Amino acid sequence: MSIALVDLTKRYDHLVVLSRLTLEIEEGELFVLLGGSGSGKTTVLRIIAGLILPDEGRVELGGRDVTWLPPQQRDVGFVFQNYALFRHMTVADNVEFGLRLRKIRPPERRARRDELLELVGLSGLGDRLPHQLSGGQQQRVALARALAYRPKVLLLDEPFGALDVKIRGQLRESLKGVQHKLRVTTVLVTHDQEEAFELGDRIGVIERGWLVESGAPEELYLRPKTEFAATFVGGGNVVVGKAEHGHIRLGTTELPMPAAAPAHPEGANVRVLFRPESVLVSPDPWPEDAHVHCLGEGTVGPRVFAGSVQRLRLRVPGLSGSRALRPRPRYGEAETIIEAARPTVETDRGTFEEGSQVWVGLETYHVLNPAGLKLLVLSTHPSGEDAPAEQGVRLAHAVHCPGTLLSVLGEPQHASPARAALDALRHRWPEAHAPQLDVRVRVGHPAKEVLEEIQQAHSELVVAGRSSDGGIGSMARAILQDLKIPVMLVGEPRHAFRSLLICTAAGEPGKSDIRFAGRLAVRLGAKVTVLHVPREEDPAVRARAERHLEASRATLEALGVTVTTAIGTPPAVERILAVARAEDHDLIVIGAPAPRDPAQVRGQDLASRIVLGADRPVLIVPMTD
C-alpha cells in the first residue's frame, strides 16, 4: 500500500512542529525518516497511524483518504521504542492479541503466530513472559505482534534505540529480511545515520518539521542538494567560494566547476562539499599528472584514533577569504579547518603527528544547490506603501536572497488588494533583477500569524517596522526571544547598505552578532566597523576589549570583510549613536540577550534604547553563543 502525505501541518500553541510536509512512499518500500530530537519525525508517524490528527493537510493510504479515520480503520501496524508488550501475557498471547480482537479462528491464529515467531527468530519461546526475554527478543515480539494481522503499512518508532550496538545490528538485519519477504510498506523513524543507511530504500531528512531532502542513501551521501542534509548525513566539510569564469575560487585555489553542478551566476557564492575520506594528505606535493585538486599546504591539528581510521583536523591558511560552514571555525580563528579521514596504517606513524606540515588535496568534491539568507519582510499597511517593507525588498535585492513579503490582515475581504499591492512593491525592479520574494497574505492575529510564518518559511532574518512608540515592540521581542531569529527594525530607511556598525557594548561581548553581521556584510559587499564600549575605564577591561576586537577582526577578515575596530568611552548608547551619525553607517548591529527582569521588558535594555534613539535601521541579533 502506498502512502501519500500532502501539506501536513501540526501546531502546538504557536509552535509549528510540522510545516506543509509532503511526501510519497511507494508500495513495498522501506522508507526511513531521519532527524534529530524534536525534528517532528515521530509526529509524522503518529499522524499516519491516526494517533494524532493534523491541523492541515491529508493522509492517503493506497489512494484512500484516511486523515480523519481512527487507527483501527487504517490497516496499520505500529512498533514502539519501548516495546509496549502486555507484561501478564505470554509471547504467544501477545502475538495473537490483535488476531483475537479481529475474531480470527484459533487454528488460523496459531498458524499465523508460529509463522511469525519463526520469521523473527523466536520459535520455541511462545510460552515465556516478556520479563523472561532480553530487550532484543522483546522487540522481536513487538514486531511479530504488529505484523500478525497482515497490515498493509508498518510503522516503527526508533525501535532499536534502547538496545546495545551488537543487538541493534542483529535486529536491523532481521527487520530487513522480514520486510523484504513480506513486502509490507514500512516507515521507520530514527536519529541513527548508520541505521538509516543500512535499512532504507530511501531516506528523508527532516528538521524543525520540514522535509529538507529525500533520496536513495547513496545519492544523499554523495550528491546531496542542501547544506543541512550534506552535514547531517555522514558529516563533511562545506566551504563557500565564489563562481569565477567557470571555476570555483577558494582563497588562492581554483577548482573546476563540475559540469553537473547547479547553475551559479558569475560572482555568486558556491558551497562546496567534500567528505573527510575524499581529502588527501601527503608530506610532499603531488605531481601535475596526479589528478589531485591541491588546496595548498596545511598543518595537522588534533588527531583522533578511531580504530580502522584516524581523523585529522587540518589548518589550511590558503583558503582565507572563503567562509567555512562545516566544521564551524572557532571564534577569532582565521585559518580554515578541514577534517580528513585516513585508514590507520602503521607506516603513517609520525608522518601525520600534530604540528606536521602537509599538503592537502581533494580527490572528489560536490557543489550544493545555491542558497541564500531567507528573509521575511513584514508589510503593515494594506497598500504596501510603508518604508520598512520597501527597505526589506531593497535588502532582498541587494543580497540576492529568497524570502517572503508578508502582510497580516484582520479581515479577509482586504486580501486581494493587499496581495496586489505587495506584488507591485516586489516588481519595482526590472524583472531580471527582481528579488526572489514570495507574496503571502494571512488573516488573523498579527503576532500569531507572523510567528507561524517564520517557522513554516524557515526565515533567518525578519525585516519590520518599529512599534508605535518607536521601540522594539512585543512582536519583535517574541521573534527574538522565542524563535531566536534576528530582526531588523526600520525607522528611517537607507537606499543602500555600504557600511555596518557592529556594537559590542556592555558585559561579555557576544559572537552571534559578529558572525551574522559578517555573513550579511559579505553578501552586501559592505565594510564593517566593530565598536566596543566598556562599562568602565579600567586597564584590565580595556585589555579584554582589545582581545575581543582582535578576535572579531580575525573572524570577519577570514570571510573577506574589510574591518576597522574601535573602543569607545561610556555611556554606551550615546557613544554608539554618535559614531553611527558621525561616520554615516547605514546599519547598526547589536546583540541582545533575553531580558532577565521586568525593567528590560519595559524598554530599558540597551537594544531598546538604541532603537529608540537611532535614525537608521537597527539589526538585533539574539545572543546564542
PDB file of N, CA and C in Angstrom, residues 375 377 389-405 422-439:
ATOM      1  N   LEU A 375      14.772  35.720   3.963  1.00  0.00           N
ATOM      2  CA  LEU A 375      14.212  36.914   4.590  1.00  0.00           C
ATOM      3  C   LEU A 375      12.704  36.793   4.732  1.00  0.00           C
ATOM      4  N   VAL A 377       9.891  39.761   5.094  1.00  0.00           N
ATOM      5  CA  VAL A 377       9.667  41.206   5.099  1.00  0.00           C
ATOM      6  C   VAL A 377       8.210  41.453   5.461  1.00  0.00           C
ATOM      7  N   ALA A 389       8.716  47.881   4.667  1.00  0.00           N
ATOM      8  CA  ALA A 389       8.562  46.866   3.622  1.00  0.00           C
ATOM      9  C   ALA A 389       9.452  47.182   2.431  1.00  0.00           C
ATOM     10  N   GLU A 390       9.481  48.451   2.034  1.00  0.00           N
ATOM     11  CA  GLU A 390      10.336  48.830   0.913  1.00  0.00           C
ATOM     12  C   GLU A 390      11.804  48.602   1.250  1.00  0.00           C
ATOM     13  N   GLN A 391      12.195  48.909   2.504  1.00  0.00           N
ATOM     14  CA  GLN A 391      13.577  48.664   2.912  1.00  0.00           C
ATOM     15  C   GLN A 391      13.907  47.180   2.843  1.00  0.00           C
ATOM     16  N   GLY A 392      12.956  46.332   3.269  1.00  0.00           N
ATOM     17  CA  GLY A 392      13.178  44.887   3.207  1.00  0.00           C
ATOM     18  C   GLY A 392      13.335  44.376   1.798  1.00  0.00           C
ATOM     19  N   VAL A 393      12.535  44.906   0.876  1.00  0.00           N
ATOM     20  CA  VAL A 393      12.647  44.496  -0.528  1.00  0.00           C
ATOM     21  C   VAL A 393      13.980  44.960  -1.104  1.00  0.00           C
ATOM     22  N   ARG A 394      14.420  46.167  -0.736  1.00  0.00           N
ATOM     23  CA  ARG A 394      15.737  46.644  -1.181  1.00  0.00           C
ATOM     24  C   ARG A 394      16.838  45.711  -0.671  1.00  0.00           C
ATOM     25  N   LEU A 395      16.712  45.288   0.587  1.00  0.00           N
ATOM     26  CA  LEU A 395      17.713  44.385   1.154  1.00  0.00           C
ATOM     27  C   LEU A 395      17.715  43.050   0.415  1.00  0.00           C
ATOM     28  N   ALA A 396      16.548  42.503   0.152  1.00  0.00           N
ATOM     29  CA  ALA A 396      16.464  41.237  -0.591  1.00  0.00           C
ATOM     30  C   ALA A 396      17.110  41.372  -1.956  1.00  0.00           C
ATOM     31  N   HIS A 397      16.900  42.520  -2.600  1.00  0.00           N
ATOM     32  CA  HIS A 397      17.514  42.781  -3.895  1.00  0.00           C
ATOM     33  C   HIS A 397      19.035  42.849  -3.767  1.00  0.00           C
ATOM     34  N   ALA A 398      19.525  43.488  -2.707  1.00  0.00           N
ATOM     35  CA  ALA A 398      20.968  43.677  -2.544  1.00  0.00           C
ATOM     36  C   ALA A 398      21.703  42.376  -2.239  1.00  0.00           C
ATOM     37  N   VAL A 399      21.067  41.494  -1.471  1.00  0.00           N
ATOM     38  CA  VAL A 399      21.762  40.263  -1.072  1.00  0.00           C
ATOM     39  C   VAL A 399      21.408  39.080  -1.961  1.00  0.00           C
ATOM     40  N   HIS A 400      20.519  39.293  -2.952  1.00  0.00           N
ATOM     41  CA  HIS A 400      20.143  38.229  -3.915  1.00  0.00           C
ATOM     42  C   HIS A 400      19.668  36.974  -3.185  1.00  0.00           C
ATOM     43  N   CYS A 401      18.787  37.178  -2.217  1.00  0.00           N
ATOM     44  CA  CYS A 401      18.339  36.063  -1.399  1.00  0.00           C
ATOM     45  C   CYS A 401      16.842  35.842  -1.542  1.00  0.00           C
ATOM     46  N   PRO A 402      16.396  34.592  -1.357  1.00  0.00           N
ATOM     47  CA  PRO A 402      14.959  34.312  -1.407  1.00  0.00           C
ATOM     48  C   PRO A 402      14.286  34.737  -0.114  1.00  0.00           C
ATOM     49  N   GLY A 403      12.981  34.844  -0.156  1.00  0.00           N
ATOM     50  CA  GLY A 403      12.271  35.204   1.052  1.00  0.00           C
ATOM     51  C   GLY A 403      10.791  35.369   0.797  1.00  0.00           C
ATOM     52  N   THR A 404      10.129  36.008   1.762  1.00  0.00           N
ATOM     53  CA  THR A 404       8.679  36.182   1.711  1.00  0.00           C
ATOM     54  C   THR A 404       8.328  37.616   2.061  1.00  0.00           C
ATOM     55  N   LEU A 405       7.415  38.191   1.294  1.00  0.00           N
ATOM     56  CA  LEU A 405       6.854  39.509   1.578  1.00  0.00           C
ATOM     57  C   LEU A 405       5.457  39.253   2.142  1.00  0.00           C
ATOM     58  N   LEU A 422       1.421  44.231  -2.684  1.00  0.00           N
ATOM     59  CA  LEU A 422       2.717  43.603  -2.413  1.00  0.00           C
ATOM     60  C   LEU A 422       3.396  43.157  -3.696  1.00  0.00           C
ATOM     61  N   ASP A 423       2.599  42.656  -4.645  1.00  0.00           N
ATOM     62  CA  ASP A 423       3.164  42.282  -5.948  1.00  0.00           C
ATOM     63  C   ASP A 423       3.773  43.496  -6.648  1.00  0.00           C
ATOM     64  N   ALA A 424       3.089  44.622  -6.559  1.00  0.00           N
ATOM     65  CA  ALA A 424       3.609  45.840  -7.190  1.00  0.00           C
ATOM     66  C   ALA A 424       4.907  46.281  -6.526  1.00  0.00           C
ATOM     67  N   LEU A 425       4.971  46.174  -5.197  1.00  0.00           N
ATOM     68  CA  LEU A 425       6.192  46.531  -4.482  1.00  0.00           C
ATOM     69  C   LEU A 425       7.342  45.616  -4.883  1.00  0.00           C
ATOM     70  N   ARG A 426       7.066  44.333  -4.996  1.00  0.00           N
ATOM     71  CA  ARG A 426       8.108  43.363  -5.344  1.00  0.00           C
ATOM     72  C   ARG A 426       8.679  43.626  -6.734  1.00  0.00           C
ATOM     73  N   HIS A 427       7.836  44.109  -7.667  1.00  0.00           N
ATOM     74  CA  HIS A 427       8.251  44.237  -9.063  1.00  0.00           C
ATOM     75  C   HIS A 427       8.636  45.661  -9.462  1.00  0.00           C
ATOM     76  N   ARG A 428       9.057  46.455  -8.495  1.00  0.00           N
ATOM     77  CA  ARG A 428       9.533  47.791  -8.850  1.00  0.00           C
ATOM     78  C   ARG A 428      10.889  47.745  -9.540  1.00  0.00           C
ATOM     79  N   TRP A 429      11.579  46.623  -9.429  1.00  0.00           N
ATOM     80  CA  TRP A 429      12.843  46.456 -10.129  1.00  0.00           C
ATOM     81  C   TRP A 429      12.584  45.781 -11.472  1.00  0.00           C
ATOM     82  N   PRO A 430      13.496  45.931 -12.441  1.00  0.00           N
ATOM     83  CA  PRO A 430      13.363  45.177 -13.697  1.00  0.00           C
ATOM     84  C   PRO A 430      13.286  43.693 -13.404  1.00  0.00           C
ATOM     85  N   GLU A 431      12.566  42.982 -14.246  1.00  0.00           N
ATOM     86  CA  GLU A 431      12.300  41.561 -13.986  1.00  0.00           C
ATOM     87  C   GLU A 431      13.576  40.772 -13.733  1.00  0.00           C
ATOM     88  N   ALA A 432      14.635  41.064 -14.478  1.00  0.00           N
ATOM     89  CA  ALA A 432      15.884  40.306 -14.323  1.00  0.00           C
ATOM     90  C   ALA A 432      16.516  40.522 -12.967  1.00  0.00           C
ATOM     91  N   HIS A 433      16.207  41.646 -12.316  1.00  0.00           N
ATOM     92  CA  HIS A 433      16.827  41.954 -11.028  1.00  0.00           C
ATOM     93  C   HIS A 433      15.828  41.933  -9.883  1.00  0.00           C
ATOM     94  N   ALA A 434      14.624  41.467 -10.121  1.00  0.00           N
ATOM     95  CA  ALA A 434      13.598  41.452  -9.071  1.00  0.00           C
ATOM     96  C   ALA A 434      14.000  40.491  -7.967  1.00  0.00           C
ATOM     97  N   PRO A 435      13.770  40.869  -6.713  1.00  0.00           N
ATOM     98  CA  PRO A 435      14.088  39.974  -5.602  1.00  0.00           C
ATOM     99  C   PRO A 435      13.273  38.684  -5.677  1.00  0.00           C
ATOM    100  N   GLN A 436      13.850  37.602  -5.158  1.00  0.00           N
ATOM    101  CA  GLN A 436      13.176  36.300  -5.165  1.00  0.00           C
ATOM    102  C   GLN A 436      12.232  36.217  -3.966  1.00  0.00           C
ATOM    103  N   LEU A 437      11.186  37.026  -3.983  1.00  0.00           N
ATOM    104  CA  LEU A 437      10.268  37.089  -2.859  1.00  0.00           C
ATOM    105  C   LEU A 437       8.916  36.490  -3.230  1.00  0.00           C
ATOM    106  N   ASP A 438       8.429  35.591  -2.375  1.00  0.00           N
ATOM    107  CA  ASP A 438       7.053  35.126  -2.498  1.00  0.00           C
ATOM    108  C   ASP A 438       6.153  36.116  -1.769  1.00  0.00           C
ATOM    109  N   VAL A 439       4.953  36.290  -2.269  1.00  0.00           N
ATOM    110  CA  VAL A 439       3.987  37.182  -1.630  1.00  0.00           C
ATOM    111  C   VAL A 439       2.964  36.332  -0.884  1.00  0.00           C
TER     112      VAL A 439
END
